[in-house]
């Protein structure tokens, strides 16, 4: 398996978003942290599902989509135990899949408010 460094980040981000959209993930936000030295990563992709089952299905879809399309596996992932917040680590890109109340509680967008935000419209 190749790692994500061989693929341009823009392609990886686009594929992550497509993987989220495959399972009707909502309120997708791309958080560009590349100009923030203290962040540790360059990008967050944040989205939400309406139930624990959908949160895990979205996370599975992202992992399967990148594996199928570009043979990229995540370095790590966590949160499947309760599927309220699943994070998938693609090195410089972290994917966060939340239940709405968990997303509100942790409020990563507010935490990183000095980053550049791109809202991706929901597919209907």
PDB file of N, CA, C and O in Angstrom, residues 55-56 59 63 74-90 94-98:
ATOM      1  N   UNK A  55     -22.376   7.488  11.328  1.00  0.00           N
ATOM      2  CA  UNK A  55     -21.022   7.975  11.581  1.00  0.00           C
ATOM      3  C   UNK A  55     -20.004   6.888  11.222  1.00  0.00           C
ATOM      4  O   UNK A  55     -19.033   7.143  10.504  1.00  0.00           O
ATOM      5  N   UNK A  56     -20.238   5.659  11.667  1.00  0.00           N
ATOM      6  CA  UNK A  56     -19.291   4.583  11.332  1.00  0.00           C
ATOM      7  C   UNK A  56     -19.347   4.236   9.848  1.00  0.00           C
ATOM      8  O   UNK A  56     -18.314   3.935   9.243  1.00  0.00           O
ATOM      9  N   UNK A  59     -17.244   6.874   8.032  1.00  0.00           N
ATOM     10  CA  UNK A  59     -15.817   6.613   8.252  1.00  0.00           C
ATOM     11  C   UNK A  59     -15.360   5.412   7.429  1.00  0.00           C
ATOM     12  O   UNK A  59     -14.300   5.452   6.782  1.00  0.00           O
ATOM     13  N   UNK A  63     -12.494   5.366   4.273  1.00  0.00           N
ATOM     14  CA  UNK A  63     -11.371   4.425   4.256  1.00  0.00           C
ATOM     15  C   UNK A  63     -11.436   3.527   3.022  1.00  0.00           C
ATOM     16  O   UNK A  63     -10.425   3.311   2.349  1.00  0.00           O
ATOM     17  N   UNK A  74      -5.220   4.597   5.846  1.00  0.00           N
ATOM     18  CA  UNK A  74      -4.908   5.571   6.899  1.00  0.00           C
ATOM     19  C   UNK A  74      -3.770   5.064   7.779  1.00  0.00           C
ATOM     20  O   UNK A  74      -3.554   3.859   7.894  1.00  0.00           O
ATOM     21  N   UNK A  75      -3.063   5.990   8.400  1.00  0.00           N
ATOM     22  CA  UNK A  75      -2.029   5.621   9.358  1.00  0.00           C
ATOM     23  C   UNK A  75      -2.673   5.049  10.610  1.00  0.00           C
ATOM     24  O   UNK A  75      -2.142   4.139  11.234  1.00  0.00           O
ATOM     25  N   UNK A  76      -3.834   5.604  10.962  1.00  0.00           N
ATOM     26  CA  UNK A  76      -4.537   5.151  12.151  1.00  0.00           C
ATOM     27  C   UNK A  76      -5.963   5.672  12.111  1.00  0.00           C
ATOM     28  O   UNK A  76      -6.287   6.532  11.288  1.00  0.00           O
ATOM     29  N   UNK A  77      -6.801   5.160  12.980  1.00  0.00           N
ATOM     30  CA  UNK A  77      -8.166   5.665  13.149  1.00  0.00           C
ATOM     31  C   UNK A  77      -8.643   5.254  14.532  1.00  0.00           C
ATOM     32  O   UNK A  77      -8.142   4.305  15.116  1.00  0.00           O
ATOM     33  N   UNK A  78      -9.613   6.034  15.054  1.00  0.00           N
ATOM     34  CA  UNK A  78     -10.090   5.759  16.400  1.00  0.00           C
ATOM     35  C   UNK A  78     -11.511   6.291  16.543  1.00  0.00           C
ATOM     36  O   UNK A  78     -11.898   7.229  15.848  1.00  0.00           O
ATOM     37  N   UNK A  79     -12.267   5.700  17.455  1.00  0.00           N
ATOM     38  CA  UNK A  79     -13.591   6.195  17.773  1.00  0.00           C
ATOM     39  C   UNK A  79     -14.722   5.252  17.421  1.00  0.00           C
ATOM     40  O   UNK A  79     -15.881   5.552  17.671  1.00  0.00           O
ATOM     41  N   UNK A  80     -14.398   4.101  16.834  1.00  0.00           N
ATOM     42  CA  UNK A  80     -15.449   3.156  16.446  1.00  0.00           C
ATOM     43  C   UNK A  80     -16.159   2.531  17.651  1.00  0.00           C
ATOM     44  O   UNK A  80     -17.245   1.999  17.510  1.00  0.00           O
ATOM     45  N   UNK A  81     -15.539   2.608  18.844  1.00  0.00           N
ATOM     46  CA  UNK A  81     -16.126   1.974  20.024  1.00  0.00           C
ATOM     47  C   UNK A  81     -17.546   2.482  20.266  1.00  0.00           C
ATOM     48  O   UNK A  81     -18.451   1.711  20.542  1.00  0.00           O
ATOM     49  N   UNK A  82     -17.727   3.808  20.171  1.00  0.00           N
ATOM     50  CA  UNK A  82     -19.072   4.351  20.384  1.00  0.00           C
ATOM     51  C   UNK A  82     -19.591   5.122  19.177  1.00  0.00           C
ATOM     52  O   UNK A  82     -20.755   5.513  19.157  1.00  0.00           O
ATOM     53  N   UNK A  83     -18.738   5.350  18.183  1.00  0.00           N
ATOM     54  CA  UNK A  83     -19.110   6.012  16.924  1.00  0.00           C
ATOM     55  C   UNK A  83     -19.832   7.344  17.129  1.00  0.00           C
ATOM     56  O   UNK A  83     -20.777   7.670  16.426  1.00  0.00           O
ATOM     57  N   UNK A  84     -19.337   8.108  18.095  1.00  0.00           N
ATOM     58  CA  UNK A  84     -19.839   9.468  18.281  1.00  0.00           C
ATOM     59  C   UNK A  84     -18.914  10.470  17.609  1.00  0.00           C
ATOM     60  O   UNK A  84     -19.336  11.522  17.147  1.00  0.00           O
ATOM     61  N   UNK A  85     -17.626  10.119  17.599  1.00  0.00           N
ATOM     62  CA  UNK A  85     -16.608  10.935  16.928  1.00  0.00           C
ATOM     63  C   UNK A  85     -15.527   9.971  16.468  1.00  0.00           C
ATOM     64  O   UNK A  85     -14.844   9.370  17.284  1.00  0.00           O
ATOM     65  N   UNK A  86     -15.401   9.799  15.173  1.00  0.00           N
ATOM     66  CA  UNK A  86     -14.358   8.941  14.611  1.00  0.00           C
ATOM     67  C   UNK A  86     -13.349   9.843  13.917  1.00  0.00           C
ATOM     68  O   UNK A  86     -13.728  10.739  13.153  1.00  0.00           O
ATOM     69  N   UNK A  87     -12.086   9.628  14.202  1.00  0.00           N
ATOM     70  CA  UNK A  87     -11.023  10.368  13.529  1.00  0.00           C
ATOM     71  C   UNK A  87     -10.205   9.376  12.697  1.00  0.00           C
ATOM     72  O   UNK A  87      -9.933   8.259  13.145  1.00  0.00           O
ATOM     73  N   UNK A  88      -9.878   9.788  11.475  1.00  0.00           N
ATOM     74  CA  UNK A  88      -9.068   8.967  10.569  1.00  0.00           C
ATOM     75  C   UNK A  88      -7.826   9.785  10.217  1.00  0.00           C
ATOM     76  O   UNK A  88      -7.935  10.923   9.763  1.00  0.00           O
ATOM     77  N   UNK A  89      -6.664   9.192  10.417  1.00  0.00           N
ATOM     78  CA  UNK A  89      -5.382   9.882  10.259  1.00  0.00           C
ATOM     79  C   UNK A  89      -4.743   9.522   8.912  1.00  0.00           C
ATOM     80  O   UNK A  89      -4.313   8.390   8.716  1.00  0.00           O
ATOM     81  N   UNK A  90      -4.697  10.501   8.018  1.00  0.00           N
ATOM     82  CA  UNK A  90      -3.990  10.344   6.752  1.00  0.00           C
ATOM     83  C   UNK A  90      -2.723  11.192   6.743  1.00  0.00           C
ATOM     84  O   UNK A  90      -2.395  11.843   5.757  1.00  0.00           O
ATOM     85  N   UNK A  94      -6.417  15.055   8.748  1.00  0.00           N
ATOM     86  CA  UNK A  94      -7.239  14.306   9.698  1.00  0.00           C
ATOM     87  C   UNK A  94      -8.697  14.461   9.294  1.00  0.00           C
ATOM     88  O   UNK A  94      -9.153  15.572   9.036  1.00  0.00           O
ATOM     89  N   UNK A  95      -9.407  13.334   9.253  1.00  0.00           N
ATOM     90  CA  UNK A  95     -10.837  13.331   8.947  1.00  0.00           C
ATOM     91  C   UNK A  95     -11.587  13.119  10.255  1.00  0.00           C
ATOM     92  O   UNK A  95     -11.308  12.160  10.979  1.00  0.00           O
ATOM     93  N   UNK A  96     -12.522  14.019  10.560  1.00  0.00           N
ATOM     94  CA  UNK A  96     -13.327  13.940  11.781  1.00  0.00           C
ATOM     95  C   UNK A  96     -14.779  13.719  11.386  1.00  0.00           C
ATOM     96  O   UNK A  96     -15.352  14.544  10.677  1.00  0.00           O
ATOM     97  N   UNK A  97     -15.354  12.606  11.837  1.00  0.00           N
ATOM     98  CA  UNK A  97     -16.768  12.308  11.561  1.00  0.00           C
ATOM     99  C   UNK A  97     -17.489  12.304  12.909  1.00  0.00           C
ATOM    100  O   UNK A  97     -17.176  11.499  13.785  1.00  0.00           O
ATOM    101  N   UNK A  98     -18.437  13.217  13.055  1.00  0.00           N
ATOM    102  CA  UNK A  98     -19.101  13.452  14.335  1.00  0.00           C
ATOM    103  C   UNK A  98     -20.588  13.165  14.277  1.00  0.00           C
ATOM    104  O   UNK A  98     -21.215  13.305  13.224  1.00  0.00           O
TER     105      UNK A  98
END
